[in-house]
Short mmCIF file of C-alpha atoms and ligand atoms in Angstrom, two decimals:
data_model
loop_
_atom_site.label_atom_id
_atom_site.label_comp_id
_atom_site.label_asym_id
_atom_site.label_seq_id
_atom_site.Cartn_x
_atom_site.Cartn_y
_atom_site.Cartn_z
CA UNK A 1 201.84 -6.87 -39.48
CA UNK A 2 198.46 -6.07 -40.62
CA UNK A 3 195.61 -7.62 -38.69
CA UNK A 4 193.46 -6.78 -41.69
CA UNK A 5 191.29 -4.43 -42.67
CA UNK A 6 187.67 -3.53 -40.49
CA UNK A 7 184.15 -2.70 -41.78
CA UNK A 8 182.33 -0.96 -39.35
CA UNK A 9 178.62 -1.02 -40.17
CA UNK A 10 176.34 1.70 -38.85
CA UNK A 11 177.87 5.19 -37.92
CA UNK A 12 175.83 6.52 -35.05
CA UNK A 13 178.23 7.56 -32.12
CA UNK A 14 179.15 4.02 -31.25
CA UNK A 15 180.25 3.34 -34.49
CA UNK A 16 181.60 6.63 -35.90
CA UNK A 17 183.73 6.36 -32.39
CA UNK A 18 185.15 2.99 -32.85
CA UNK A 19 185.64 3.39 -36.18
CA UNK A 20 187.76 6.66 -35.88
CA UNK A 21 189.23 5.21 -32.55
CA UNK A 22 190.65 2.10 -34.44
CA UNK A 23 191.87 4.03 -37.43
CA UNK A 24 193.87 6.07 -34.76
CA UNK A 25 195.62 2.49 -33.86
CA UNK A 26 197.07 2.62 -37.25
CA UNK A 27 193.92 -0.27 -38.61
CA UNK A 28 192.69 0.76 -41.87
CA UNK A 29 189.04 1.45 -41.41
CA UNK A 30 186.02 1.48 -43.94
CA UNK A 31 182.75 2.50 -41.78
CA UNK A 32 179.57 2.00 -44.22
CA UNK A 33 176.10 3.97 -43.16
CA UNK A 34 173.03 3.94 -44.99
CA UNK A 35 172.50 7.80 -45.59
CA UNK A 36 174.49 8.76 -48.81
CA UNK A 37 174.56 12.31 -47.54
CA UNK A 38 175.88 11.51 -44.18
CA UNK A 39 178.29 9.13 -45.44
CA UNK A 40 179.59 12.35 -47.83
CA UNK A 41 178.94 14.96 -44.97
CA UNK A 42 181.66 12.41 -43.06
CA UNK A 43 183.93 11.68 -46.07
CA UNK A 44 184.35 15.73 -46.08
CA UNK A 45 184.91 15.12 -42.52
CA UNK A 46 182.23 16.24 -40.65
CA UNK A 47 180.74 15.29 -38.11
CA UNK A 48 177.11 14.61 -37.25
CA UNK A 49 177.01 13.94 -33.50
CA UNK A 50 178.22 16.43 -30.75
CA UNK A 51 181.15 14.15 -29.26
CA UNK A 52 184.20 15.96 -27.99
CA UNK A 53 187.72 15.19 -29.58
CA UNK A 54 185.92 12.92 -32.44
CA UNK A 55 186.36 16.02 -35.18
CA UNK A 56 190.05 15.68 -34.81
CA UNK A 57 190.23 11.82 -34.53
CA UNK A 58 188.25 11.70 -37.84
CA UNK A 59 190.34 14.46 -39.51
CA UNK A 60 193.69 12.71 -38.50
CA UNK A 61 191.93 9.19 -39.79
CA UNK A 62 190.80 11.07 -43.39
CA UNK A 63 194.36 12.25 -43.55
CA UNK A 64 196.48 9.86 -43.15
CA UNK A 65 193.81 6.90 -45.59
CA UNK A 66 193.20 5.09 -42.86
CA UNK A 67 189.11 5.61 -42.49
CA UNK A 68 186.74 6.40 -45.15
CA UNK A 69 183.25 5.86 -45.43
CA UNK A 70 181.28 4.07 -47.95
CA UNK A 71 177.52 3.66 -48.76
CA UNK A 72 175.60 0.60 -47.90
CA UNK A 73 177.07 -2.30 -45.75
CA UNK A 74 177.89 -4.92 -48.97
CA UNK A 75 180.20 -1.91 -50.19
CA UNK A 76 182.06 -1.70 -46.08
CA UNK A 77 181.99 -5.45 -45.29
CA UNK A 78 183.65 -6.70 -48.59
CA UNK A 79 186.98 -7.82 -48.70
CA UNK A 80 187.08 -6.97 -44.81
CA UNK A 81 188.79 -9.68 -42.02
CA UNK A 82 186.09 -8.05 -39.32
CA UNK A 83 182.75 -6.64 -39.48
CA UNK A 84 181.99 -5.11 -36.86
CA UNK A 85 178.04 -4.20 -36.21
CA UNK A 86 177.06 -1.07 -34.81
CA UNK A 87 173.05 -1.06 -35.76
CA UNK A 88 170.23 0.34 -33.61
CA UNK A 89 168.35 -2.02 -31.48
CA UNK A 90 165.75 0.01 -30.69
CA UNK A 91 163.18 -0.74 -28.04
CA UNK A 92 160.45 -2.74 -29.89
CA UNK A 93 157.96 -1.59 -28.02
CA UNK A 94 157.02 -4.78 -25.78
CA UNK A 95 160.27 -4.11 -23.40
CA UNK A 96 162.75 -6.26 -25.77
CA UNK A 97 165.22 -4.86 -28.23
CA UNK A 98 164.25 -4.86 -32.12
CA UNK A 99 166.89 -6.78 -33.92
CA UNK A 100 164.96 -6.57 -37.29
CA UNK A 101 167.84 -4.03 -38.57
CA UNK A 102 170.82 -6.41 -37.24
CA UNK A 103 169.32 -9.24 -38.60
CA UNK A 104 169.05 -7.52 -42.53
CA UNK A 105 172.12 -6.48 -42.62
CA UNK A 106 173.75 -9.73 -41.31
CA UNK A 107 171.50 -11.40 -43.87
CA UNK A 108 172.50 -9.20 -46.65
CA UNK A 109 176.19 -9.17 -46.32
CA UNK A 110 176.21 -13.01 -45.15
CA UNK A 111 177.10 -14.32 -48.33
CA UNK A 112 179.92 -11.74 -49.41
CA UNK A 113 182.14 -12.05 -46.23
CA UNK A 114 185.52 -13.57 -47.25
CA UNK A 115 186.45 -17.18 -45.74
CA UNK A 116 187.68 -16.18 -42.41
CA UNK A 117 185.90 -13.10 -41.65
CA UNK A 118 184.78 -12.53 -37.98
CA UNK A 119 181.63 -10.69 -37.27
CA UNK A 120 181.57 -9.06 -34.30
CA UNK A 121 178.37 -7.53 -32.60
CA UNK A 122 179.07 -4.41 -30.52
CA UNK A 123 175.38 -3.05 -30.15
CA UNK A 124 173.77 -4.06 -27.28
CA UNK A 125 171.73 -7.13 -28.41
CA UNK A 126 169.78 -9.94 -26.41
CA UNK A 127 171.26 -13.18 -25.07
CA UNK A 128 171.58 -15.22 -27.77
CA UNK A 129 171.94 -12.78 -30.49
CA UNK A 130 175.86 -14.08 -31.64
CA UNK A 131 173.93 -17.70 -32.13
CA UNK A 132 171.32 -16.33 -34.41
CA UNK A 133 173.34 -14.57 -36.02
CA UNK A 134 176.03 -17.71 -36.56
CA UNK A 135 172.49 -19.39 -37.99
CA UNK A 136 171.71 -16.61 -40.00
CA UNK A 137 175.11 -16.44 -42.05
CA UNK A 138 175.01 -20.44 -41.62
CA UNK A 139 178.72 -20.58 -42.78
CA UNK A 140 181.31 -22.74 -40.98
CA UNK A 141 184.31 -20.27 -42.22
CA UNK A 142 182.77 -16.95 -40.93
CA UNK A 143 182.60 -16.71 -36.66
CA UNK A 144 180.84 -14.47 -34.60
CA UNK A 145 182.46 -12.78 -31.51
CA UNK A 146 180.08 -10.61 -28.89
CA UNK A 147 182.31 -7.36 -28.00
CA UNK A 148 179.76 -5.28 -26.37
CA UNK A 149 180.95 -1.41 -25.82
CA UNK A 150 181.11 0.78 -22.60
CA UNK A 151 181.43 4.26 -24.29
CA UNK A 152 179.68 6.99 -22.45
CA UNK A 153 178.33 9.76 -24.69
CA UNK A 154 180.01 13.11 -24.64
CA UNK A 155 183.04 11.42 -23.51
CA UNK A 156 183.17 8.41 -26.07
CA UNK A 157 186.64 9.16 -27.67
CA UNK A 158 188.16 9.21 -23.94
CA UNK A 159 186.81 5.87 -23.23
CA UNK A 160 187.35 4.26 -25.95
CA UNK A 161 191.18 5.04 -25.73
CA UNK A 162 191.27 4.35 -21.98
CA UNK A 163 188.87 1.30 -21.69
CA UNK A 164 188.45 -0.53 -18.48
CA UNK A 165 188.15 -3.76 -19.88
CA UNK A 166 187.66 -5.19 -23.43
CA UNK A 167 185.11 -7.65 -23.40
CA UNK A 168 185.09 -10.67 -25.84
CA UNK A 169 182.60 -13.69 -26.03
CA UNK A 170 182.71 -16.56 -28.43
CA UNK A 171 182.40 -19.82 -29.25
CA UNK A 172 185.02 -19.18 -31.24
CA UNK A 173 187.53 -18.65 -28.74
CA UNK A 174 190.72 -17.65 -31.17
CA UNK A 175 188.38 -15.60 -33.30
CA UNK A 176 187.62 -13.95 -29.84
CA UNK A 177 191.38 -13.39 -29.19
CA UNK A 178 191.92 -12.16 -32.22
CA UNK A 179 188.94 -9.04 -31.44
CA UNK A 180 190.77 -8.35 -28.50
CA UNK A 181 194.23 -7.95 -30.37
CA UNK A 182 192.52 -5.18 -32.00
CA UNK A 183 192.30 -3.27 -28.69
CA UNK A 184 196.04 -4.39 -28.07
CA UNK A 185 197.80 -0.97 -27.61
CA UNK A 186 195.59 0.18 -25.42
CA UNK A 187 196.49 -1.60 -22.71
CA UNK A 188 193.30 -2.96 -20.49
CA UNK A 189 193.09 -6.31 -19.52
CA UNK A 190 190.55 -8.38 -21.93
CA UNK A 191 187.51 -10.89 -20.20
CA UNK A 192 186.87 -13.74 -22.87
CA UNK A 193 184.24 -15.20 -22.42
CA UNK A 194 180.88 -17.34 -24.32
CA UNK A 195 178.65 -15.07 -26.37
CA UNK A 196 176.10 -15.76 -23.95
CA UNK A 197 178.16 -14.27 -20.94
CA UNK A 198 179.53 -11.25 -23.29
CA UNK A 199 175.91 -10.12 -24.08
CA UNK A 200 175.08 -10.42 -20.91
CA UNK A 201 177.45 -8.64 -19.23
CA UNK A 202 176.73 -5.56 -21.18
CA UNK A 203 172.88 -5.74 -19.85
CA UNK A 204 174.44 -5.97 -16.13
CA UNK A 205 176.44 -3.15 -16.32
CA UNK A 206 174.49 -0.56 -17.45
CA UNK A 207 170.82 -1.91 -15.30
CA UNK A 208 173.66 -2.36 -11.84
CA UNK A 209 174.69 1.35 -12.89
CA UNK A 210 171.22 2.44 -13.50
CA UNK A 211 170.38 0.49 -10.08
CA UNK A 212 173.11 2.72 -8.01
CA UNK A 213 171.43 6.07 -9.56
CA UNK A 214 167.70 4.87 -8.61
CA UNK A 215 169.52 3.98 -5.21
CA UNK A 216 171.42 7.05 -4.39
CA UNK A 217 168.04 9.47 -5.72
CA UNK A 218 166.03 7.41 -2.92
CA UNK A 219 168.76 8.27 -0.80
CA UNK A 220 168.25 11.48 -1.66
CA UNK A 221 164.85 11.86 -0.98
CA UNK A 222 165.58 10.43 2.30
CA UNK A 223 168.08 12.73 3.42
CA UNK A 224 166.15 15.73 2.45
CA UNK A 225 163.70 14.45 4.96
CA UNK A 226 165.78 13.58 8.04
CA UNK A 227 167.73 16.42 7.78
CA UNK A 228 171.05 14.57 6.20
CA UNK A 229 172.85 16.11 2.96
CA UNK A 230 173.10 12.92 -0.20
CA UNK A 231 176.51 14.74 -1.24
CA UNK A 232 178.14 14.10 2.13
CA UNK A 233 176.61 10.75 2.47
CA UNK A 234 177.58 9.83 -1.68
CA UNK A 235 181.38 11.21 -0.27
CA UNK A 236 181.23 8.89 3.13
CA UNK A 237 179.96 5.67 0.86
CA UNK A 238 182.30 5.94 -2.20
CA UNK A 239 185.74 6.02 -0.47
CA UNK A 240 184.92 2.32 0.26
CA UNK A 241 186.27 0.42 -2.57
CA UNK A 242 183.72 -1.93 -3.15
CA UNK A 243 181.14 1.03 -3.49
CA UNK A 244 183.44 2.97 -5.29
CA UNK A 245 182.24 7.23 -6.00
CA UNK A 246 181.31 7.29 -9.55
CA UNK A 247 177.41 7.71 -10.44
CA UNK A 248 176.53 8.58 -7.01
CA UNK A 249 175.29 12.10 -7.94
CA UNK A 250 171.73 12.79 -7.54
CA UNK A 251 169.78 14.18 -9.98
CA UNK A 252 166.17 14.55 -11.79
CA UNK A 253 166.45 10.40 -12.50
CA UNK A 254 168.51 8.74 -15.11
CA UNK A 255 168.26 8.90 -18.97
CA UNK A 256 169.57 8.48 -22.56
CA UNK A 257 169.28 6.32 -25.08
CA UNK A 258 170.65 2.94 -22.68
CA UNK A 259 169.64 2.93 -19.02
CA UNK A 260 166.11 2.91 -19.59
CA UNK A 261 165.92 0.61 -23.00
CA UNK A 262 168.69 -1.57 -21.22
CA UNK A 263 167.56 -1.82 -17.61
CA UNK A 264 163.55 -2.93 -19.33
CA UNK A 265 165.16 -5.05 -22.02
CA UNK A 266 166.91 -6.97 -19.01
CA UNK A 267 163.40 -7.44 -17.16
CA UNK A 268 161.96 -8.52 -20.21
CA UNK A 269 165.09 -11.80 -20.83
CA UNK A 270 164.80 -12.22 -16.89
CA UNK A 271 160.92 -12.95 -16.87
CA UNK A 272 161.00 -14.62 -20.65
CA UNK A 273 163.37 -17.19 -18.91
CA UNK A 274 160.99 -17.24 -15.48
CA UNK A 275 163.74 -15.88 -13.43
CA UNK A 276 162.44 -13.67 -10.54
CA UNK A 277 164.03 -10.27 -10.84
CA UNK A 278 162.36 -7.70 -8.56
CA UNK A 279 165.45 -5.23 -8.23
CA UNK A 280 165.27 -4.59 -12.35
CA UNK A 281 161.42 -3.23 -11.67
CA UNK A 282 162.62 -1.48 -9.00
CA UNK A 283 165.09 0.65 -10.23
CA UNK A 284 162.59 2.20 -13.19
CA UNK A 285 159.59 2.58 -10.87
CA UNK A 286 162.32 4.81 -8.39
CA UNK A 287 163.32 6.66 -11.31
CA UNK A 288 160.18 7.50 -11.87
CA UNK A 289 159.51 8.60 -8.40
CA UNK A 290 162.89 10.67 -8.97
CA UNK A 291 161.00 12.42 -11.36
CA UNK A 292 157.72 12.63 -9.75
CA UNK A 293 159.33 14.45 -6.96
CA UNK A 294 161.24 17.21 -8.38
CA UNK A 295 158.28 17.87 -10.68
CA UNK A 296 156.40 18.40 -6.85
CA UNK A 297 159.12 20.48 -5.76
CA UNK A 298 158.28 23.23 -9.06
CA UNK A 299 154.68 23.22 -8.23
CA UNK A 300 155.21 23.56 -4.56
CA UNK A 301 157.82 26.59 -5.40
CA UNK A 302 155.24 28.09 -8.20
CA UNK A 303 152.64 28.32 -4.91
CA UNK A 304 151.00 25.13 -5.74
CA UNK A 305 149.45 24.93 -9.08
CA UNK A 306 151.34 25.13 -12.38
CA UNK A 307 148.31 26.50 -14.22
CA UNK A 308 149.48 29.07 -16.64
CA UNK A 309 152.44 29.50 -14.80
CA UNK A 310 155.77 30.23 -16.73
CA UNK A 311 158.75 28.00 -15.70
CA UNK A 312 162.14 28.60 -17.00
CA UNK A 313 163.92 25.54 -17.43
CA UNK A 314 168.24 25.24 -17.83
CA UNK A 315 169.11 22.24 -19.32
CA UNK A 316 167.24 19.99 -21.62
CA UNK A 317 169.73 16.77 -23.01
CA UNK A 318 169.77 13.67 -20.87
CA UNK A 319 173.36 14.87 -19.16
CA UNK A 320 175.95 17.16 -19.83
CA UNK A 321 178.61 17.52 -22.67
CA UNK A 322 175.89 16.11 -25.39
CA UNK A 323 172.87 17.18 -27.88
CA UNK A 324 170.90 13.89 -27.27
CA UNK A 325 167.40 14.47 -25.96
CA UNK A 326 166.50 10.19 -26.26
CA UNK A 327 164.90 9.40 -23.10
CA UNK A 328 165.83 12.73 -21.53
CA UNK A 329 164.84 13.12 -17.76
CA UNK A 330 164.78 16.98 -17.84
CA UNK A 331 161.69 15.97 -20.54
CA UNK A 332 160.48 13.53 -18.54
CA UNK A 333 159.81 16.22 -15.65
CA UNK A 334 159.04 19.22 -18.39
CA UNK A 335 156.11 16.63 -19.49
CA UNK A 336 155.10 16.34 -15.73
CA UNK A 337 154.77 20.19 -16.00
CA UNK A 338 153.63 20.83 -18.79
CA UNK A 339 150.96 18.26 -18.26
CA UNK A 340 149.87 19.94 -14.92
CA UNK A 341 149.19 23.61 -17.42
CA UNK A 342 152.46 24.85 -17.00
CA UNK A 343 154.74 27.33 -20.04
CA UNK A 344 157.68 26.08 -20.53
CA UNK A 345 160.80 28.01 -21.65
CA UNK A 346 163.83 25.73 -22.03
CA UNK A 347 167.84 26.84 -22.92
CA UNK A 348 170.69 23.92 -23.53
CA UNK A 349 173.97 24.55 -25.03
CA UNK A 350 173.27 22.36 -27.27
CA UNK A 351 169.62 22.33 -28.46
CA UNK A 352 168.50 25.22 -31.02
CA UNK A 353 165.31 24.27 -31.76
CA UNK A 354 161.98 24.43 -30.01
CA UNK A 355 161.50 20.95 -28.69
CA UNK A 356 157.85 19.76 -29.76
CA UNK A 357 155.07 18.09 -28.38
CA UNK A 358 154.47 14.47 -29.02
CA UNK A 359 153.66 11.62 -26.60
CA UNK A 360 156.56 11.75 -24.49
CA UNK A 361 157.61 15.09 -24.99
CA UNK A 362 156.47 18.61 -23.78
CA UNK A 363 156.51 21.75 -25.88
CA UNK A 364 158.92 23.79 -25.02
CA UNK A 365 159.90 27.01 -26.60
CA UNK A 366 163.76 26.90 -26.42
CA UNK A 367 165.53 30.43 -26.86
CA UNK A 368 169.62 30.86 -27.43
CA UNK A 369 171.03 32.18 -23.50
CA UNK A 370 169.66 31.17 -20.57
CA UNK A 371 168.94 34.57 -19.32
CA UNK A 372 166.12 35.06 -22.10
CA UNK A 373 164.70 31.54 -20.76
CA UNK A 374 164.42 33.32 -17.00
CA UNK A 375 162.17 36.04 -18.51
CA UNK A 376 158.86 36.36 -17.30
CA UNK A 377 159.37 33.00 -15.16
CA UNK A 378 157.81 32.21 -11.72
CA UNK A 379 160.35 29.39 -11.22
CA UNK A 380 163.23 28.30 -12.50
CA UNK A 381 164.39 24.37 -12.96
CA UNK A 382 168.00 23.48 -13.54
CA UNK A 383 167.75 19.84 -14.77
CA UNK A 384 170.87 18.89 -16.84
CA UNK A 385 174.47 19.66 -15.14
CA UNK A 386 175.87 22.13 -17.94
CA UNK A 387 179.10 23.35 -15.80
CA UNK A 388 178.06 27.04 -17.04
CA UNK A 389 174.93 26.65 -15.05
CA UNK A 390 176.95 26.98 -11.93
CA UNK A 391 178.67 30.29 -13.48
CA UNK A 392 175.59 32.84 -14.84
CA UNK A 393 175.32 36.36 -13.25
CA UNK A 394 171.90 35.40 -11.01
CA UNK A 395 171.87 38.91 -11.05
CA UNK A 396 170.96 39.76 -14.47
CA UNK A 397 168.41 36.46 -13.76
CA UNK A 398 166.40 38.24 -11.26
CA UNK A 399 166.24 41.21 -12.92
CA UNK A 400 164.47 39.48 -15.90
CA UNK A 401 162.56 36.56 -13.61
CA UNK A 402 159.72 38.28 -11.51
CA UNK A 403 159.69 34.69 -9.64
CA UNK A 404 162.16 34.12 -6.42
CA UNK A 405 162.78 30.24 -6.16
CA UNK A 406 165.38 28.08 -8.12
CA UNK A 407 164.54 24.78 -7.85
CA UNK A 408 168.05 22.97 -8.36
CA UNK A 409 167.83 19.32 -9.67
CA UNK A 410 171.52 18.90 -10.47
CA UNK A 411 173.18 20.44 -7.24
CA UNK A 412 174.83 23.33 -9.34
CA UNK A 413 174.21 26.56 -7.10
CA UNK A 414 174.96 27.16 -3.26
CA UNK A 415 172.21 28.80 -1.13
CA UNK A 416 174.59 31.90 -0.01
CA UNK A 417 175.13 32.44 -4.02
CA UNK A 418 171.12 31.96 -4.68
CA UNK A 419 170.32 34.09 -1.46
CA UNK A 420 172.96 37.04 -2.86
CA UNK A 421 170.81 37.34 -5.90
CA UNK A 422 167.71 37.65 -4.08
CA UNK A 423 166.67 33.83 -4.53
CA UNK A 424 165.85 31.37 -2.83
CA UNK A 425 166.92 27.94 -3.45
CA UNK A 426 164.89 24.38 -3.26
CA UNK A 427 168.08 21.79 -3.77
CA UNK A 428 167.37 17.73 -4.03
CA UNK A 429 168.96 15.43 -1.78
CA UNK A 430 169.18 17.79 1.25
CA UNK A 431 166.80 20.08 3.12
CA UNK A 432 166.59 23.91 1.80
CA UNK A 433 168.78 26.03 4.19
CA UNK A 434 166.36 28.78 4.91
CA UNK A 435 168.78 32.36 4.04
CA UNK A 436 166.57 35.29 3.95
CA UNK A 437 167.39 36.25 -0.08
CA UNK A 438 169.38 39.86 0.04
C1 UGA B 501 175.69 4.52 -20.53
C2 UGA B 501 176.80 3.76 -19.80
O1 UGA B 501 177.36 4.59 -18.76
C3 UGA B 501 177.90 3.36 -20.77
O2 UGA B 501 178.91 2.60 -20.07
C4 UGA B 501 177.29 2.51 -21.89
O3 UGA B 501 178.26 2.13 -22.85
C5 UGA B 501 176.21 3.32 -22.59
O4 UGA B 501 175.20 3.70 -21.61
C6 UGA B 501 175.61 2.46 -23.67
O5 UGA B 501 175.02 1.43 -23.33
O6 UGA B 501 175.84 2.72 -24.85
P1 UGA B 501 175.35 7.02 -21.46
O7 UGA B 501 174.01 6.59 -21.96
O8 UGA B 501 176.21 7.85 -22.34
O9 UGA B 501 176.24 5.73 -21.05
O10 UGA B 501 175.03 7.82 -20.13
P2 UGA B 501 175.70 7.94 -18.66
O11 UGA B 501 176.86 8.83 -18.65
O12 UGA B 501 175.88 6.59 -18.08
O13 UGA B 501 174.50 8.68 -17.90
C7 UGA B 501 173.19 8.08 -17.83
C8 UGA B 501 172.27 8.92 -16.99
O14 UGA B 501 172.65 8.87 -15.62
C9 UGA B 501 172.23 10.39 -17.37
O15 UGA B 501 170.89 10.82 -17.38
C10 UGA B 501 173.04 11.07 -16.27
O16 UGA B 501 172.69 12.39 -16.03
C11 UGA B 501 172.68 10.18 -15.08
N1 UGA B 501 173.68 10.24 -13.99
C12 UGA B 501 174.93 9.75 -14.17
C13 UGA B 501 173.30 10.77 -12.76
O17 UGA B 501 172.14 11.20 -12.57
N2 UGA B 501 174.21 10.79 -11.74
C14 UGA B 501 175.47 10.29 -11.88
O18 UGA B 501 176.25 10.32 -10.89
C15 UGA B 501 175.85 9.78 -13.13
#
């Protein structure tokens, strides 16, 4: 039986994922996106965001006439039983999320929803967002149903299809039954729940994540110091069950386009409602210390001032297995060096062009290998964990890098393999082993 057919509004990679992700359930899809020439670009079946698996998911979805993209939201949301909203909500620049583009849209397409439509919010949006929105439309035969998503980017597809947990909120609550039937055959176990408690739960997940990161990098810093390693201890904490392993890798802080707007946006609900929240605070001023520190490790390593000094830097996106540079922390420590006088000379698999200067971003001249980025460099960073990082001939890098210390902020290279090559290595989270370089 058909459950009806689903508008999904807004094809950045939340949307484009669940929309191609749903079609693949056998639901016919229509996702509608402002830009005419993406929305074409997509109909032809490409795809604008680097997101492994999704090219085939949307090819299989064009095929078969179960997605296609339309222009404009009016044009997706007609006719459909659920809308689902996948908008920005940008930081608006005082710590809480802009809603101005949510709220348009909902406005806009309000009025052409069929009797019986449910709108369902899946951007992260503020505590009390579904009840605005229910005010906005102001129609007793349209609900709204908070179903907040946990995709991770570069592996969005994967978790989409293997979801922990489907969260719905509504006080609705067979309007929020019927989201979760959408998620059906995939098999995890669904949380209903108000609006209030769906939206929220979304904040807490990604600021407790963000939290364990900040908490595991001060580890870090500590273990460096008393002579302790942060891998071992990370191992030694996450076999117990109620730690558990995941995101207890060190690193040069946290990033993207979530943690940082999510973890502030939660401060900001927290003291608008006078609740005391002093862990929230915490976790963004360690991740800035996170930063601070590696960004003392380079200058230490170029001899103590950064002055003119090239640095080569590998990696440049906010993690792995994606072209986003939104909140990046490997720019958030370029910025601390190239603030201090430094050159900067950046490679990323996935970043082509030079990445410019603005406010919150350092120039940085970014060249296609990573051997090219070692040339002519006193020091060389590795900031984002790129698997190949762990594989390049250091070799043919000191033969183009007149500079002998690699200053490794994702835990990619072993000293004995740095020492082989003639280099010596500064790692995070433990002391430096002291090999004499060959
Ligand atoms: C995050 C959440 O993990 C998702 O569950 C959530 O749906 C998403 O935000 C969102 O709100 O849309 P994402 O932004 O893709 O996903 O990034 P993560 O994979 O969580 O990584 C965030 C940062 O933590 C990255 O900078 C990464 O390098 C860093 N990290 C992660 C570490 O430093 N160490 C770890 O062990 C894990």
């Amino acid at each position: 039986m058909s459950v009806g057919r689903i508008a999904v509004i807004g094809t950045g990679y939340v949307g484009l994922t669940s929309g191609a992700c749903l079609a693949s359930l056998g639901h016919q899809v229509v996702c509608g996106d402002v830009d005419a020439a993406k929305v074409a670009a997509m109909s032809r079946g490409e795809v604008p965001i680097l997101e492994p698996g999704l090219d085939e998911m949307m090819a299989r979805g064009l095929q078969s006439g179960n997605l296609t993209f339309v222009h404009g939201a009016a044009a997706a949301a007609a006719g459909a039983r659920y809308i689902l909203l996948c908008l920005p909500t940008p930081d608006g620049g005082d710590g809480r999320a802009d809603l101005r583009i949510v709220h348009d849209v909902v406005a806009q397409i309000g009025p052409l929803l069929d009797p019986g439509a449910i709108l369902v919010t899946k951007s992260t949006v503020p505590v009390g967002t579904a009840q605005d929105i229910t005010e906005t439309v102001d129609r007793a035969d349209v609900a709204v149903v908070s179903n907040p998503e946990f995709l991770q980017e570069g592996t969005a597809v994967r978790n989409f299809m293997n979801p922990d947990r489907i969260v719905v909120g509504s006080t609705d609550r067979a309007a929020a039954l019927a989201v979760a039937e959408l998620y059906r055959d995939l098999g995890a176990p669904s949380v209903v729940t108000s609006a209030e408690s769906s939206e929220l739960i979304k904040y807490a997940a990604n600021a407790f994540l963000a939290m364990k990161l900040s908490f595991i990098n001060s580890i870090g810093a500590l273990a460096e110091t008393v002579g302790a390693d942060v891998a071992e201890i990370a191992d030694g904490m996450g076999f117990d069950e109620r730690i558990g392993s995941k995101f207890l890798r060190t690193g040069p802080g946290w990033g993207g386009s979530c943690f940082p707007k999510d973890t502030k946006a939660l401060a900001t609900i927290a003291a608008d409602h006078h609740v005391s929240f002093p862990l929230l605070e915490a976790t963004y001023v360690s991740n800035d210390q996170a930063q601070d520190r590696l960004a003392d490790k380079v200058r230490a390593a170029a001899g103590g001032s950064l002055c003119g000094v090239r640095i080569a830097l590998w990696g440049l996106t906010f993690k792995a297995g994606t072209d986003d540079l939104r909140d990046s922390p490997a720019l958030a420590v370029a910025l601390r060096l190239a603030a201090e006088g430094a050159v900067l000379q950046g490679f990323d698999p996935a970043i082509s062009k030079d990445v410019t200067a603005a406010r919150d971003r350092p120039e940085i001249t970014v060249v296609p290998d990573p051997y090219t980025a070692a040339a002519g460099a006193a020091v060389l960073v590795i900031l984002t964990e790129w698997p190949v990082f762990g594989e390049l001939d250091l070799l043919e890098v000191g033969r183009v890098m007149p500079g002998r210390v690699i200053v490794d902020g994702r835990g990619m290279i072993d000293d004995e393999t740095a020492a082989a090559a003639g280099f010596s290595l500064v790692p995070i989270g433990r002391p430096a082993h002291h090999i004499v370089p060959a």
